[in-house]
mmCIF file of C-alpha atoms and ligand atoms in Angstrom:
data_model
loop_
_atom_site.group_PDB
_atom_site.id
_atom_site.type_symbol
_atom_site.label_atom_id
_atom_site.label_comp_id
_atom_site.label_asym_id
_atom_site.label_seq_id
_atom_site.Cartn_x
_atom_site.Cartn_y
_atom_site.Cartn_z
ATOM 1 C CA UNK U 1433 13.227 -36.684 -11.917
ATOM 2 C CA UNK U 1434 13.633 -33.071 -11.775
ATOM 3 C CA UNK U 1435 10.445 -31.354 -11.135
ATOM 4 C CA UNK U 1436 8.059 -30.565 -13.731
ATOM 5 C CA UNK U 1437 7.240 -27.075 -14.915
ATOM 6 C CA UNK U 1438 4.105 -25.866 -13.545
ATOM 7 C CA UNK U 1439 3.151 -25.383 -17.408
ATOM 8 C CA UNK U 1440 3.502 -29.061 -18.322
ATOM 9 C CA UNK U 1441 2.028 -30.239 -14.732
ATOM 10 C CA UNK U 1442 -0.993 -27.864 -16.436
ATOM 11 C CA UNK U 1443 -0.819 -29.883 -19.258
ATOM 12 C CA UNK U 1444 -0.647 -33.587 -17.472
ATOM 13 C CA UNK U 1445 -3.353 -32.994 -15.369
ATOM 14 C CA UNK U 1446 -5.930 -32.867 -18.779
ATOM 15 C CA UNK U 1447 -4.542 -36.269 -19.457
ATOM 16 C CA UNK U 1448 -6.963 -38.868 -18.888
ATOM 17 C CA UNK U 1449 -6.121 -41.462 -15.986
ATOM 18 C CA UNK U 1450 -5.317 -44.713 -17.637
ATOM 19 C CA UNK U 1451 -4.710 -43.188 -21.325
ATOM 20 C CA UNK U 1452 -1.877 -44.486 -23.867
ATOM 21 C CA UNK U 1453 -0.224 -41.475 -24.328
ATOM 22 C CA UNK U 1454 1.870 -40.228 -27.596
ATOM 23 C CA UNK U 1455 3.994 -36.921 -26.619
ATOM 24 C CA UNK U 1456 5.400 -35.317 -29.961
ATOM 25 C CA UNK U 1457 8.022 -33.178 -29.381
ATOM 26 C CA UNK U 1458 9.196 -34.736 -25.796
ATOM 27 C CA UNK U 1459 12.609 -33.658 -25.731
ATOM 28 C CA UNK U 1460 13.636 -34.488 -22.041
ATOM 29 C CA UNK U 1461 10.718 -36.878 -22.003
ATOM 30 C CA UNK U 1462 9.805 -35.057 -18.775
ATOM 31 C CA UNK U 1463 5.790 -35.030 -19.231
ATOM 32 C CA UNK U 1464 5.452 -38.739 -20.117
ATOM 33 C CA UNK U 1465 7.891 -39.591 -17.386
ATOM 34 C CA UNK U 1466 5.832 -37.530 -14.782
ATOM 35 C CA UNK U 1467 2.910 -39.031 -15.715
ATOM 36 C CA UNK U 1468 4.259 -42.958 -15.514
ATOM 37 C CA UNK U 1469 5.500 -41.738 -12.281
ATOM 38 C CA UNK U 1470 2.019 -40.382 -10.827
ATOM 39 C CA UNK U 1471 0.529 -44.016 -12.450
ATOM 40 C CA UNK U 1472 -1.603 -41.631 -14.316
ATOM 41 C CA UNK U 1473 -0.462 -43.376 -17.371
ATOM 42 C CA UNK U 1474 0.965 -46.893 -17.978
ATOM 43 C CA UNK U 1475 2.254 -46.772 -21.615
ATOM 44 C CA UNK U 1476 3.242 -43.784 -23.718
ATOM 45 C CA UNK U 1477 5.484 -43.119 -26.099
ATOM 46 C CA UNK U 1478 7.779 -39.995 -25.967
ATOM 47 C CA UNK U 1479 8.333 -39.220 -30.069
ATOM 48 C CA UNK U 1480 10.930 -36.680 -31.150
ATOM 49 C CA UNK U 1481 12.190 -35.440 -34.671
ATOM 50 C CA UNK U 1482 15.692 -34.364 -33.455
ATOM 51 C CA UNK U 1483 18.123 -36.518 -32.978
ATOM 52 C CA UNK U 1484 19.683 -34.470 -29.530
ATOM 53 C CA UNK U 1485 16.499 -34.011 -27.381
ATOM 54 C CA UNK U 1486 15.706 -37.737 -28.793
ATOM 55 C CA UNK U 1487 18.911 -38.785 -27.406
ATOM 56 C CA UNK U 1488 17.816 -36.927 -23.983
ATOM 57 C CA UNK U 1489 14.509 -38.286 -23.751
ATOM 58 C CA UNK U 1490 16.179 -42.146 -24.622
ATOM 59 C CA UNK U 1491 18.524 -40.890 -22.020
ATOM 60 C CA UNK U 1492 16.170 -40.230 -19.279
ATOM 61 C CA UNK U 1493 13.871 -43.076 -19.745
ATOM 62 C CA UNK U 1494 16.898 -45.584 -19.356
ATOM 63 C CA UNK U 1495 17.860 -43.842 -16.142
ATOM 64 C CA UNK U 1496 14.237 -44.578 -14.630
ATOM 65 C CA UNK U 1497 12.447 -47.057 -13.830
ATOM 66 C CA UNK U 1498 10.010 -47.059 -16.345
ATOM 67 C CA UNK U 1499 11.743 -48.120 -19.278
ATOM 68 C CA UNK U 1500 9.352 -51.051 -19.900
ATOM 69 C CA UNK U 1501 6.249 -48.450 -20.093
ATOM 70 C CA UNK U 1502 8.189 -45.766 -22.534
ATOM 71 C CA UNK U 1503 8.752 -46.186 -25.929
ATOM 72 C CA UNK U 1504 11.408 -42.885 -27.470
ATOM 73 C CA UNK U 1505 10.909 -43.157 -31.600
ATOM 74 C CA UNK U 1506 12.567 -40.459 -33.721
ATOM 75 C CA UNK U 1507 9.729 -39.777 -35.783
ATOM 76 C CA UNK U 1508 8.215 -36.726 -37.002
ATOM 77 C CA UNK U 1509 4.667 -35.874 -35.713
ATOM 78 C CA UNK U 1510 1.982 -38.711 -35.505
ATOM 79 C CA UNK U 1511 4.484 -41.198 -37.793
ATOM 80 C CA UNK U 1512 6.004 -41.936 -34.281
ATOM 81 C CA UNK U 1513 2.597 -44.215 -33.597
ATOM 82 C CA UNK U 1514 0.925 -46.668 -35.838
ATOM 83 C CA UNK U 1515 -2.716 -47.801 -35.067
ATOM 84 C CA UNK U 1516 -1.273 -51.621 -32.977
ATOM 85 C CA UNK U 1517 -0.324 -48.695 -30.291
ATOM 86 C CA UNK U 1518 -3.765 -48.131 -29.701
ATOM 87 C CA UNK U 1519 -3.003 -44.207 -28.896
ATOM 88 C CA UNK U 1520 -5.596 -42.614 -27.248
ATOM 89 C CA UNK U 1521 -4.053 -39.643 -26.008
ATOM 90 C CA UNK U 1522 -1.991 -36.753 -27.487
ATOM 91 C CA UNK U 1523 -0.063 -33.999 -25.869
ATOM 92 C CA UNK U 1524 1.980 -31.507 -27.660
ATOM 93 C CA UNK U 1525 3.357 -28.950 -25.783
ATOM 94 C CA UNK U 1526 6.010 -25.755 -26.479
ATOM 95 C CA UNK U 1527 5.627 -25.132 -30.067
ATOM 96 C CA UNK U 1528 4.080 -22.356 -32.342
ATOM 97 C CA UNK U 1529 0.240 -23.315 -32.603
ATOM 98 C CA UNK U 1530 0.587 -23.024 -36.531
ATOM 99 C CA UNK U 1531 3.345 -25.997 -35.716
ATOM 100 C CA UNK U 1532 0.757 -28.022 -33.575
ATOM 101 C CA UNK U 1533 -1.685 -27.825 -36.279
ATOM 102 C CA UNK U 1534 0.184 -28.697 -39.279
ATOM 103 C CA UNK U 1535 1.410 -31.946 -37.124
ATOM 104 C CA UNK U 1536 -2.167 -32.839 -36.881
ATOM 105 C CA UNK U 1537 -3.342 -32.072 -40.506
ATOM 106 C CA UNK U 1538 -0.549 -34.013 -41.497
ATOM 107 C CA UNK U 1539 -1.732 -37.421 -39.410
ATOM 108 C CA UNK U 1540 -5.008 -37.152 -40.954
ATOM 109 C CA UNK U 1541 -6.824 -40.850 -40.306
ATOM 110 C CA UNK U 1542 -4.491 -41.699 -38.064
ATOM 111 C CA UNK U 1543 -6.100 -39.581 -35.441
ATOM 112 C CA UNK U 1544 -9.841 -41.377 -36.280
ATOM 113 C CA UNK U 1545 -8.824 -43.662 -33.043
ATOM 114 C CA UNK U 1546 -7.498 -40.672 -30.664
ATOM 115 C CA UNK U 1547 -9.924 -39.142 -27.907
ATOM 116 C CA UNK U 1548 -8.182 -36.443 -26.422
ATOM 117 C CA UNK U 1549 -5.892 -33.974 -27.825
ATOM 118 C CA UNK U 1550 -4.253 -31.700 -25.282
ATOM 119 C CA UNK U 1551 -2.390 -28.918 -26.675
ATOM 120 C CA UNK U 1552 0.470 -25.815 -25.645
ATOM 121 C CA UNK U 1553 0.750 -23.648 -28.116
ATOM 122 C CA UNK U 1554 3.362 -20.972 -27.520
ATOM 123 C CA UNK U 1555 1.844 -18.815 -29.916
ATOM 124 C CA UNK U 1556 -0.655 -18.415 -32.750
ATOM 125 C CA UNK U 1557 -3.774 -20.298 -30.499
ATOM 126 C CA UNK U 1558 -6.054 -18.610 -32.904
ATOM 127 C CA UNK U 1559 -5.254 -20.610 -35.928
ATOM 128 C CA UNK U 1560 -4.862 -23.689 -33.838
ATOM 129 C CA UNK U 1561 -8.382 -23.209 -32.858
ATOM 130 C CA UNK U 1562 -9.043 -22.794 -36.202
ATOM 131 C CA UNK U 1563 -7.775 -25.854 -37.315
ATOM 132 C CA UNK U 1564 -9.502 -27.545 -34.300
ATOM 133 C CA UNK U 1565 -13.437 -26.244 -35.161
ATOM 134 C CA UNK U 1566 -12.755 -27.036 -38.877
ATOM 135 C CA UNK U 1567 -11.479 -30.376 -38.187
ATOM 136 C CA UNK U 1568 -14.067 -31.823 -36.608
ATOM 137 C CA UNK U 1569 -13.166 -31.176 -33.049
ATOM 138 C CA UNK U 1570 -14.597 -29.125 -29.720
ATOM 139 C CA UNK U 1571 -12.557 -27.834 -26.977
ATOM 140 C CA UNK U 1572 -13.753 -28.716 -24.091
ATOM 141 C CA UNK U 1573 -11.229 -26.801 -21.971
ATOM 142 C CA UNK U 1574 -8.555 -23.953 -21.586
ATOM 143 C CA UNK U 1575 -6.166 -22.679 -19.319
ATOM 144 C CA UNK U 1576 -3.869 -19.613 -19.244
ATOM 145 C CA UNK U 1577 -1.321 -19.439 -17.047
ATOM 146 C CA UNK U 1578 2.394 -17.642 -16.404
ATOM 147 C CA UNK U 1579 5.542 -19.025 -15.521
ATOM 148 C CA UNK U 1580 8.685 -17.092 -15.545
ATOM 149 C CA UNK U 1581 7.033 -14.164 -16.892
ATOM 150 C CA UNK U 1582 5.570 -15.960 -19.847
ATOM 151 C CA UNK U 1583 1.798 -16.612 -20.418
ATOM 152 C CA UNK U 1584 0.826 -19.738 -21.729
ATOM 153 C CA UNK U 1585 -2.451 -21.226 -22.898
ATOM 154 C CA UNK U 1586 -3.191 -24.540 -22.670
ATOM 155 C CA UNK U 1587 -6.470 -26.025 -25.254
ATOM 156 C CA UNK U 1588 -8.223 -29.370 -24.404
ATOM 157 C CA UNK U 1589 -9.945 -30.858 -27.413
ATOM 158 C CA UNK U 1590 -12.203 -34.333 -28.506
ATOM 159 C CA UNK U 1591 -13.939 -34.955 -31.739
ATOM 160 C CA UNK U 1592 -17.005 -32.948 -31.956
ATOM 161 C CA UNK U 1593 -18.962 -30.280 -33.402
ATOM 162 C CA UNK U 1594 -18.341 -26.522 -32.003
ATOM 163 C CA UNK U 1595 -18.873 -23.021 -33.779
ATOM 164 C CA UNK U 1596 -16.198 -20.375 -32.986
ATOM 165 C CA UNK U 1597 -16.749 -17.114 -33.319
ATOM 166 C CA UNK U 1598 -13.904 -14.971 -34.554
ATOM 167 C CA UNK U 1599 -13.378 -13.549 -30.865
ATOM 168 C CA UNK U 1600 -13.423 -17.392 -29.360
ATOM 169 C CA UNK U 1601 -10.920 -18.051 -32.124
ATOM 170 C CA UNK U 1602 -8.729 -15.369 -31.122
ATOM 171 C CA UNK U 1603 -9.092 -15.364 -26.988
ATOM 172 C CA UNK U 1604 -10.112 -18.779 -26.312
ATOM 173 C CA UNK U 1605 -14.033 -19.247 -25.823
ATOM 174 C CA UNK U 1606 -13.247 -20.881 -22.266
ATOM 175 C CA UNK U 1607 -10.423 -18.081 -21.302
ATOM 176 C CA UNK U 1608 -12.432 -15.241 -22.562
ATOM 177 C CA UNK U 1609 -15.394 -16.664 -19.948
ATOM 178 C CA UNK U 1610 -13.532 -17.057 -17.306
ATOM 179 C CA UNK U 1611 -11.096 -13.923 -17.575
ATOM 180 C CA UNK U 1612 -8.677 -14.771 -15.079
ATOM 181 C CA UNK U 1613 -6.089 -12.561 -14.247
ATOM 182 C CA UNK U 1614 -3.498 -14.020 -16.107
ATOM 183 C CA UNK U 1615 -5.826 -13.771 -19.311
ATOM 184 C CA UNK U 1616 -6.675 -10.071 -18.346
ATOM 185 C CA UNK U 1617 -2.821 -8.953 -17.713
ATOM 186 C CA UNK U 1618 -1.968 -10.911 -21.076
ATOM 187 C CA UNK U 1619 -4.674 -8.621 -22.730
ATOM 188 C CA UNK U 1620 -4.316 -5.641 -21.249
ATOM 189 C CA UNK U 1621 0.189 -5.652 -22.184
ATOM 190 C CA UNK U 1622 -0.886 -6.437 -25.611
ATOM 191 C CA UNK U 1623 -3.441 -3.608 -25.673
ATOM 192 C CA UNK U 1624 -0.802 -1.337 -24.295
ATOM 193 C CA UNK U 1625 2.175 -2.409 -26.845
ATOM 194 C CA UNK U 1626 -1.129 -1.573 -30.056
ATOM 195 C CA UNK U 1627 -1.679 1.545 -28.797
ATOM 196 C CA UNK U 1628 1.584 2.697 -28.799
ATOM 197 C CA UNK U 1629 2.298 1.242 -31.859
ATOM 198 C CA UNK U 1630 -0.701 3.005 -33.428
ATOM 199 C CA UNK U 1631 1.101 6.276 -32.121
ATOM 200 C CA UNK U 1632 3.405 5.881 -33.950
ATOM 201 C CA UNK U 1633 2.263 5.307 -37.270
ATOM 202 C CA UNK U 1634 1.848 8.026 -39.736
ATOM 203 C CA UNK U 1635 -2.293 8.904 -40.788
ATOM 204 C CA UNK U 1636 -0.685 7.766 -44.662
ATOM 205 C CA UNK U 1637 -0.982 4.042 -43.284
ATOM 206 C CA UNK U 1638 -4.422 3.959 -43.378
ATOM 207 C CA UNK U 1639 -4.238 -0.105 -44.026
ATOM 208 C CA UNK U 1640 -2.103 -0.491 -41.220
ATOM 209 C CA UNK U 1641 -3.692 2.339 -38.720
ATOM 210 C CA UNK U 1642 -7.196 0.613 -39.486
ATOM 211 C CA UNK U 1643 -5.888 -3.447 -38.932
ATOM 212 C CA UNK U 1644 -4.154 -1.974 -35.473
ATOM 213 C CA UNK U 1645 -7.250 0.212 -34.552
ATOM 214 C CA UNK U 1646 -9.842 -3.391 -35.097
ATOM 215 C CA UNK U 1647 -6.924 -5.065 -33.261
ATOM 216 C CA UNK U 1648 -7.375 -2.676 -30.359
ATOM 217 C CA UNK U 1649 -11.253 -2.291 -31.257
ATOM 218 C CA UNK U 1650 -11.788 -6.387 -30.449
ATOM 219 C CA UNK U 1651 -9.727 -6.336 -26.898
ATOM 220 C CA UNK U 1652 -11.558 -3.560 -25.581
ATOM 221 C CA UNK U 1653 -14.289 -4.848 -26.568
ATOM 222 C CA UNK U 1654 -13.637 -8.495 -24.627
ATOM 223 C CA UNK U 1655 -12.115 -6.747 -21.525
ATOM 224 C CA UNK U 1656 -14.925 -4.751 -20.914
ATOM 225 C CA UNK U 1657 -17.770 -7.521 -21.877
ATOM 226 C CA UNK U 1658 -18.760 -8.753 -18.923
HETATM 227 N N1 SAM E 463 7.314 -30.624 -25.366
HETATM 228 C C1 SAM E 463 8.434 -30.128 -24.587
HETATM 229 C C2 SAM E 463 7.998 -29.011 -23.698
HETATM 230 O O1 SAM E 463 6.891 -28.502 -23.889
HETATM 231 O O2 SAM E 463 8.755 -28.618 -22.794
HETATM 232 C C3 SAM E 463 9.558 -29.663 -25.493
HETATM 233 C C4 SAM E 463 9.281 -28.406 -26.253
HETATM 234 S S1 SAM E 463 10.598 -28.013 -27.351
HETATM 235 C C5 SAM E 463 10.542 -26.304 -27.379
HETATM 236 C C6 SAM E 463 9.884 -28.501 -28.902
HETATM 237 C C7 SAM E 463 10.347 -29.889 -29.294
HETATM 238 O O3 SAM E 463 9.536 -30.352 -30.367
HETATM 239 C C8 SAM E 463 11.783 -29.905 -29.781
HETATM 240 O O4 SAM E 463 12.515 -30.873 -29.083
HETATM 241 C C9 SAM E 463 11.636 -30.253 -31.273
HETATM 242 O O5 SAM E 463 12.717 -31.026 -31.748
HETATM 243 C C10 SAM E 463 10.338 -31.030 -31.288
HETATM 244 N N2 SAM E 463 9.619 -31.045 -32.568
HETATM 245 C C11 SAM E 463 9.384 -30.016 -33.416
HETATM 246 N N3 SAM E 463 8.694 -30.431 -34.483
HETATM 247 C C12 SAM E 463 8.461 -31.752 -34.310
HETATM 248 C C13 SAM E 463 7.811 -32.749 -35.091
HETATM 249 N N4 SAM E 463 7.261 -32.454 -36.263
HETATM 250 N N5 SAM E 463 7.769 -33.998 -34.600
HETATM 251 C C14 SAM E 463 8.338 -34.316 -33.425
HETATM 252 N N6 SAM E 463 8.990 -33.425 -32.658
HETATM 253 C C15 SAM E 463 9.041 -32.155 -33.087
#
């Protein structure tokens, strides 16, 4: 197998060892194939909603040797598992967060029997945390990281109770701890890229100068909290 991005080696090493594993979204299958391949895992199912990256990830799995442990099902979101696959473990990685979280809603009791949810949204993490703290979960951990010049945050969730502030919701209550230097360049580009924006806006925006000056108001105010 070719080897794995350092943002889904991220991801697999929040799975749990032993875990039945569902992957929405697999495409190449690489992440469930990995993680047969470290005997992290010993069952999981790679499900995919396109027919081309379903073909891939059916493609892949044939070519290894762990076609016995790998299930591919075109299926969209959580329909690719039913409750005799005793699913413990989610992973979906590479889409827009409001995409991650509309998956969930929509699997509603199917998720009663799932532990661990570990998530890679590629954008909108605030309303994925959202979702998370209303739904009845707590994230128990986060990571940022950059590959390729991206950033990309990584959110570790079980069932459980957790109040989010607006600020967790928006920077990660974990990442906005720990401030690593990944989180702090991510910050400080975006902080850049407001102000200049704010330049340029005429004083007869005063809706739009205001939301851009709280926008700016809120990272200041977590890069400088110490
Ligand atoms: N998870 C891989 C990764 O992180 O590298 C692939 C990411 S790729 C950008 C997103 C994949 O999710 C695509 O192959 C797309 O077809 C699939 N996808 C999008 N919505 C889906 C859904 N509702 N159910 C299953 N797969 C979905």
């Amino acid at each position: 197998m070719e080897k794995l991005s350092k943002r889904l080696r991220q991801v697999a090493s929040f799975v749990p060892k032993g875990a039945r594993l569902l992957d929405v979204g697999s495409d190449h299958a690489y992440l469930p194939l990995y993680l047969l391949e470290q005997g992290t895992i010993h069952y999981a199912i790679a499900g995919e909603v396109v027919e081309g990256p379903y073909r891939s990830a059916l493609s892949n799995v044939q070519k290894s040797s762990f076609a016995s442990q790998i299930e591919v099902r075109l299926a969209d979101g959580l329909a690719a598992f039913e409750a005799i696959d005793a699913i413990d473990t989610i992973t979906i990685c590479g889409m827009g967060g409001r995409l991650i979280a509309s998956i969930l809603d929509k699997g509603g009791k199917k998720l009663a029997k799932v532990n661990r949810l570990v998530l890679q949204p590629n954008n909108r993490e605030d309303e994925l945390r959202g979702w998370l703290s209303q739904s009845g979960y707590a994230i128990l951990a986060e990571e940022i990281l950059e590959e390729q010049g991206k950033i990309y945050e990584i959110i570790v969730a079980e069932k459980g109770q957790q109040a989010l502030s607006d600020l967790d919701l928006r920077f990660g209550p974990f990442l906005r701890q720990a401030k690593s230097p990944v989180f702090l360049n991510k910050w400080e580009n975006e902080l850049k890229q407001l102000e200049q924006a704010l330049a340029g806006i005429p004083d007869r925006h005063a809706e739009t100068r205001s939301a851009i000056a709280q926008n700016i108001h809120a990272i200041k105010e977590i890069l400088h909290e110490s």
